[in-house]
Amino acid sequence: MQIVVLTGAGVSAESGLGTFRDQEGLWTRYDLNVVATPEGFASNPEQVWEFYGARRRNLLDAKPNAAHFALGRLQRALGARLTLVTQNIDDLHEQGGATDVVHMHGELLQSLCAACDHRFPDRESFGPDRACPACGQSGCLRPDVVWFGEMPYQLDRIYSALDKASLFVAIGTSGAVYPAAGFVQMAMAQGIETMELNLEPSDNARLFKQRRYGPASEVIPVWVEEVLRTGAFGLDV
Ligand code: OAD
């Protein structure tokens, strides 16, 4: 059997990284049109780099929590039978032991050269004037994250995994941003099992056959233990 797990900001909340839409969430404090769109970047790259620089600094201080470790354990146990897709741009799944993470919204600790498409690991917190290490051009670097209005990464791989899946699980995501918010509808259309694990019911809660609520650091380890011990929904994993 194949499982597709989709994670969102809720899985990293207890690691001290802010969510987007909760009270005090990032999008209640920052205008996403300014800091998370190609247009915002074109008109004020310094401001956008400041925003992502602050997020890089936060991430460098953050540690994975019990939910990341449990999902890492699940991936090491299931190998290719688990496709772990995240909307998160942090690397806490990897730090928690996951071996193959599909970062559909990009990676915060990576930069991308808009001139030559070179991607490279980058922990600097400011970047507009730096030169690209590959082509040498200045003023073309951006954080390697997907902004509103841009195409998420690796959608072909995600859709192909969903096509083959027997179970789709959404963890710590509000179900507010497409295309990720639409994965549960695809799963429903295929008639496969679906499960939501979240702090509270998400916008899409009624679309899931199974729902469990509570902090990710408590709910996820219990679910992973169950899957490893008894399978999921009686399905052999
Ligand atoms: P949101 O901030 O929209 O939703 C976070 C979800 O996590 C909410 O449903 C919370 O209830 C839940 N949550 C909060 N704390 C939790 C905890 N300790 N345990 C479990 N769940 C918890 O974040 P996302 O759904 O990830 O995209 O947002 C999706 C996308 O919107 C992001 O990838 C980002 C954002 O704009 C881009 O920037 C392109």
Short mmCIF file of C-alpha atoms and ligand atoms in Angstrom, two decimals:
data_model
loop_
_atom_site.label_atom_id
_atom_site.label_comp_id
_atom_site.label_asym_id
_atom_site.label_seq_id
_atom_site.Cartn_x
_atom_site.Cartn_y
_atom_site.Cartn_z
CA MET A 1 0.00 0.00 0.00
CA GLN A 2 1.04 3.58 -0.62
CA ILE A 3 0.49 6.44 1.82
CA VAL A 4 0.69 10.13 0.94
CA VAL A 5 1.20 12.46 3.90
CA LEU A 6 0.84 16.22 3.43
CA THR A 7 2.14 18.46 6.20
CA GLY A 8 1.67 22.16 6.88
CA ALA A 9 2.83 24.80 9.32
CA GLY A 10 1.04 23.13 12.26
CA VAL A 11 3.63 20.35 12.32
CA SER A 12 6.38 22.90 13.01
CA ALA A 13 4.38 25.17 15.35
CA GLU A 14 5.68 23.48 18.49
CA SER A 15 9.23 23.94 17.20
CA GLY A 16 8.69 27.70 17.49
CA LEU A 17 8.07 28.45 13.81
CA GLY A 18 4.96 30.54 13.32
CA THR A 19 1.95 29.32 11.39
CA PHE A 20 0.33 31.60 8.82
CA ARG A 21 -3.34 31.96 9.61
CA ASP A 22 -3.65 31.34 13.35
CA GLN A 23 -3.91 34.25 15.78
CA GLU A 24 -0.43 35.86 15.68
CA GLY A 25 0.20 33.95 12.43
CA LEU A 26 2.62 35.39 9.88
CA TRP A 27 -0.14 36.55 7.52
CA THR A 28 -1.83 38.46 10.31
CA ARG A 29 1.41 40.42 10.87
CA TYR A 30 2.77 40.75 7.31
CA ASP A 31 1.09 41.55 4.01
CA LEU A 32 1.59 38.47 1.88
CA ASN A 33 1.23 40.60 -1.28
CA VAL A 34 4.34 42.48 -0.20
CA VAL A 35 6.54 39.61 1.01
CA ALA A 36 5.27 36.52 -0.81
CA THR A 37 4.56 37.44 -4.42
CA PRO A 38 6.84 37.97 -7.45
CA GLU A 39 5.36 41.47 -7.76
CA GLY A 40 6.24 42.30 -4.13
CA PHE A 41 9.80 41.08 -4.73
CA ALA A 42 10.15 43.09 -7.95
CA SER A 43 9.06 46.30 -6.25
CA ASN A 44 10.96 45.87 -2.96
CA PRO A 45 13.52 43.04 -2.86
CA GLU A 46 15.14 44.41 0.33
CA GLN A 47 11.90 44.10 2.27
CA VAL A 48 11.30 40.57 0.99
CA TRP A 49 14.85 39.52 1.86
CA GLU A 50 14.42 41.01 5.35
CA PHE A 51 11.31 38.90 5.86
CA TYR A 52 12.94 35.66 4.69
CA GLY A 53 16.18 36.56 6.49
CA ALA A 54 14.25 36.73 9.77
CA ARG A 55 12.67 33.38 8.96
CA ARG A 56 16.09 31.87 8.19
CA ARG A 57 17.36 33.06 11.59
CA ASN A 58 14.29 31.57 13.33
CA LEU A 59 14.77 28.28 11.55
CA LEU A 60 18.46 28.09 12.44
CA ASP A 61 17.41 28.25 16.13
CA ALA A 62 14.59 25.70 15.76
CA LYS A 63 14.67 21.99 16.55
CA PRO A 64 12.42 19.23 15.24
CA ASN A 65 9.64 18.13 17.60
CA ALA A 66 8.13 14.72 18.34
CA ALA A 67 5.89 14.93 15.24
CA HIS A 68 8.89 15.37 12.89
CA PHE A 69 10.74 12.50 14.58
CA ALA A 70 7.70 10.22 14.33
CA LEU A 71 7.22 10.97 10.62
CA GLY A 72 10.96 10.42 10.04
CA ARG A 73 10.63 7.05 11.71
CA LEU A 74 7.60 6.20 9.57
CA GLN A 75 9.45 7.10 6.38
CA ARG A 76 12.50 5.06 7.30
CA ALA A 77 10.23 2.10 8.06
CA LEU A 78 8.04 2.37 4.94
CA GLY A 79 10.60 3.64 2.43
CA ALA A 80 9.03 4.26 -0.97
CA ARG A 81 5.59 3.25 0.36
CA LEU A 82 5.37 6.70 1.97
CA THR A 83 5.43 9.93 -0.03
CA LEU A 84 6.01 12.75 2.45
CA VAL A 85 4.90 16.05 0.92
CA THR A 86 5.27 19.28 2.84
CA GLN A 87 4.13 22.83 2.26
CA ASN A 88 6.71 23.86 4.84
CA ILE A 89 9.90 25.52 3.70
CA ASP A 90 11.79 24.54 6.85
CA ASP A 91 14.07 21.49 7.01
CA LEU A 92 12.68 20.06 10.26
CA HIS A 93 11.37 16.89 8.60
CA GLU A 94 14.91 16.14 7.40
CA GLN A 95 16.33 17.00 10.82
CA GLY A 96 13.74 14.62 12.26
CA GLY A 97 15.10 11.76 10.18
CA ALA A 98 12.96 11.89 7.02
CA THR A 99 14.95 10.73 4.03
CA ASP A 100 12.90 11.97 1.07
CA VAL A 101 10.76 15.09 1.50
CA VAL A 102 8.83 16.70 -1.35
CA HIS A 103 9.06 20.44 -0.63
CA MET A 104 6.24 21.69 -2.81
CA HIS A 105 6.67 25.31 -1.64
CA GLY A 106 10.47 25.30 -1.85
CA GLU A 107 13.19 25.45 0.78
CA LEU A 108 14.04 28.38 3.01
CA LEU A 109 17.72 27.47 3.39
CA GLN A 110 18.25 27.54 -0.35
CA SER A 111 18.52 30.43 -2.82
CA LEU A 112 17.74 30.58 -6.51
CA CYS A 113 19.32 32.75 -9.18
CA ALA A 114 16.63 34.27 -11.38
CA ALA A 115 19.24 34.80 -14.12
CA CYS A 116 20.64 31.27 -14.50
CA ASP A 117 18.28 29.09 -12.36
CA HIS A 118 21.17 27.93 -10.16
CA ARG A 119 19.99 26.68 -6.73
CA PHE A 120 22.35 26.47 -3.78
CA PRO A 121 22.29 26.04 0.01
CA ASP A 122 22.20 29.49 1.61
CA ARG A 123 21.96 30.53 5.26
CA GLU A 124 22.63 34.24 4.75
CA SER A 125 19.91 36.49 6.05
CA PHE A 126 20.20 39.22 3.46
CA GLY A 127 20.73 38.87 -0.25
CA PRO A 128 19.58 41.40 -2.84
CA ASP A 129 23.04 42.59 -3.88
CA ARG A 130 25.02 39.39 -3.62
CA ALA A 131 26.41 37.77 -6.75
CA CYS A 132 25.21 34.37 -7.91
CA PRO A 133 27.97 31.81 -7.16
CA ALA A 134 27.36 30.17 -10.57
CA CYS A 135 26.91 32.98 -13.12
CA GLY A 136 28.37 35.85 -11.10
CA GLN A 137 25.48 38.20 -11.83
CA SER A 138 24.46 40.52 -8.98
CA GLY A 139 20.92 41.43 -7.93
CA CYS A 140 19.32 38.20 -9.20
CA LEU A 141 19.20 36.05 -6.07
CA ARG A 142 15.92 35.19 -4.37
CA PRO A 143 14.99 32.71 -1.65
CA ASP A 144 14.09 29.38 -3.30
CA VAL A 145 10.50 29.49 -2.13
CA VAL A 146 7.27 29.37 -4.10
CA TRP A 147 5.31 32.61 -3.92
CA PHE A 148 1.61 33.24 -4.52
CA GLY A 149 1.00 33.19 -8.25
CA GLU A 150 3.87 30.73 -8.87
CA MET A 151 3.66 27.02 -9.64
CA PRO A 152 4.43 24.71 -6.69
CA TYR A 153 7.32 22.28 -7.20
CA GLN A 154 7.07 18.57 -8.07
CA LEU A 155 3.33 18.48 -8.72
CA ASP A 156 3.75 15.62 -11.23
CA ARG A 157 5.38 13.47 -8.58
CA ILE A 158 2.70 14.35 -6.02
CA TYR A 159 -0.22 13.61 -8.37
CA SER A 160 1.34 10.34 -9.43
CA ALA A 161 1.78 9.31 -5.76
CA LEU A 162 -1.85 10.28 -5.03
CA ASP A 163 -2.98 8.18 -7.99
CA LYS A 164 -1.41 5.09 -6.45
CA ALA A 165 -2.24 5.82 -2.81
CA SER A 166 -4.60 3.88 -0.55
CA LEU A 167 -4.42 6.50 2.19
CA PHE A 168 -4.06 10.29 2.21
CA VAL A 169 -3.23 12.03 5.50
CA ALA A 170 -3.17 15.81 6.02
CA ILE A 171 -1.31 17.05 9.08
CA GLY A 172 -1.22 20.58 10.53
CA THR A 173 -2.61 22.42 7.54
CA SER A 174 -5.59 24.78 7.36
CA GLY A 175 -6.62 23.64 3.88
CA ALA A 176 -6.67 27.24 2.69
CA VAL A 177 -4.07 27.19 -0.09
CA TYR A 178 -4.42 25.36 -3.40
CA PRO A 179 -3.36 23.10 -4.98
CA ALA A 180 -2.45 21.36 -1.67
CA ALA A 181 -5.93 22.06 -0.25
CA GLY A 182 -7.39 20.11 -3.20
CA PHE A 183 -5.46 16.86 -2.61
CA VAL A 184 -8.20 15.56 -0.30
CA GLN A 185 -10.77 16.04 -3.08
CA MET A 186 -8.59 14.01 -5.43
CA ALA A 187 -8.31 11.31 -2.77
CA MET A 188 -12.10 11.38 -2.25
CA ALA A 189 -12.69 11.02 -5.98
CA GLN A 190 -10.54 7.87 -5.92
CA GLY A 191 -12.45 6.52 -2.95
CA ILE A 192 -9.33 6.03 -0.83
CA GLU A 193 -9.04 6.45 2.93
CA THR A 194 -8.45 9.99 4.16
CA MET A 195 -7.43 11.33 7.53
CA GLU A 196 -6.94 14.77 9.05
CA LEU A 197 -4.60 15.25 12.02
CA ASN A 198 -4.70 18.85 13.20
CA LEU A 199 -4.99 21.02 16.27
CA GLU A 200 -8.61 21.77 15.35
CA PRO A 201 -10.92 21.08 12.40
CA SER A 202 -9.53 22.69 9.25
CA ASP A 203 -11.52 24.37 6.46
CA ASN A 204 -11.67 20.97 4.74
CA ALA A 205 -12.42 18.83 7.81
CA ARG A 206 -15.76 17.52 6.55
CA LEU A 207 -14.03 16.00 3.49
CA PHE A 208 -11.94 13.59 5.59
CA LYS A 209 -13.27 10.18 6.61
CA GLN A 210 -11.20 10.13 9.81
CA ARG A 211 -10.22 13.07 12.00
CA ARG A 212 -8.10 13.40 15.10
CA TYR A 213 -7.42 16.65 16.90
CA GLY A 214 -4.70 17.79 19.26
CA PRO A 215 -1.11 19.10 19.16
CA ALA A 216 0.99 17.45 16.45
CA SER A 217 3.68 16.45 18.95
CA GLU A 218 1.09 14.26 20.73
CA VAL A 219 -1.23 13.09 17.96
CA ILE A 220 1.35 12.17 15.30
CA PRO A 221 3.55 9.84 17.39
CA VAL A 222 0.42 7.94 18.48
CA TRP A 223 -0.80 7.58 14.89
CA VAL A 224 2.64 6.52 13.60
CA GLU A 225 2.94 3.93 16.35
CA GLU A 226 -0.49 2.54 15.35
CA VAL A 227 0.45 2.36 11.67
CA LEU A 228 3.70 0.59 12.44
CA ARG A 229 2.07 -1.82 14.86
CA THR A 230 -1.23 -2.64 13.21
CA GLY A 231 -1.30 -1.02 9.75
CA ALA A 232 -3.60 1.83 8.83
CA PHE A 233 -7.37 1.24 8.63
CA GLY A 234 -6.71 -2.46 8.57
CA LEU A 235 -4.69 -1.95 5.39
CA ASP A 236 -1.39 -3.76 5.27
CA VAL A 237 1.52 -1.35 5.22
P1 OAD B 1 -1.80 27.67 8.19
O1 OAD B 1 -1.22 28.68 9.11
O2 OAD B 1 -2.78 28.14 7.19
O3 OAD B 1 -2.49 26.52 9.02
C1 OAD B 1 -1.83 25.89 10.09
C2 OAD B 1 -2.73 24.81 10.65
O4 OAD B 1 -2.01 24.15 11.68
C3 OAD B 1 -4.05 25.33 11.28
O5 OAD B 1 -5.13 24.53 10.82
C4 OAD B 1 -3.83 25.14 12.78
O6 OAD B 1 -5.01 24.79 13.47
C5 OAD B 1 -2.84 23.97 12.81
N1 OAD B 1 -1.97 23.94 13.99
C6 OAD B 1 -1.48 24.98 14.70
N2 OAD B 1 -0.71 24.53 15.71
C7 OAD B 1 -0.72 23.17 15.62
C8 OAD B 1 -0.13 22.14 16.40
N3 OAD B 1 0.64 22.37 17.46
N4 OAD B 1 -0.37 20.86 16.03
C9 OAD B 1 -1.15 20.57 14.96
N5 OAD B 1 -1.74 21.52 14.20
C10 OAD B 1 -1.52 22.80 14.52
O7 OAD B 1 -0.56 26.93 7.49
P2 OAD B 1 -0.55 26.00 6.18
O8 OAD B 1 -1.83 25.27 6.03
O9 OAD B 1 0.70 25.23 6.22
O10 OAD B 1 2.43 29.07 1.46
O11 OAD B 1 -0.45 27.09 5.05
C11 OAD B 1 -0.36 26.68 3.73
C12 OAD B 1 0.47 27.65 2.95
O12 OAD B 1 -0.02 28.97 3.16
C13 OAD B 1 1.91 27.75 3.39
O13 OAD B 1 2.72 26.76 2.83
C14 OAD B 1 2.32 29.10 2.90
C15 OAD B 1 1.10 29.86 3.36
O14 OAD B 1 0.82 31.03 2.68
C16 OAD B 1 3.19 29.96 0.82
O15 OAD B 1 3.82 30.82 1.41
C17 OAD B 1 3.18 29.79 -0.67
#
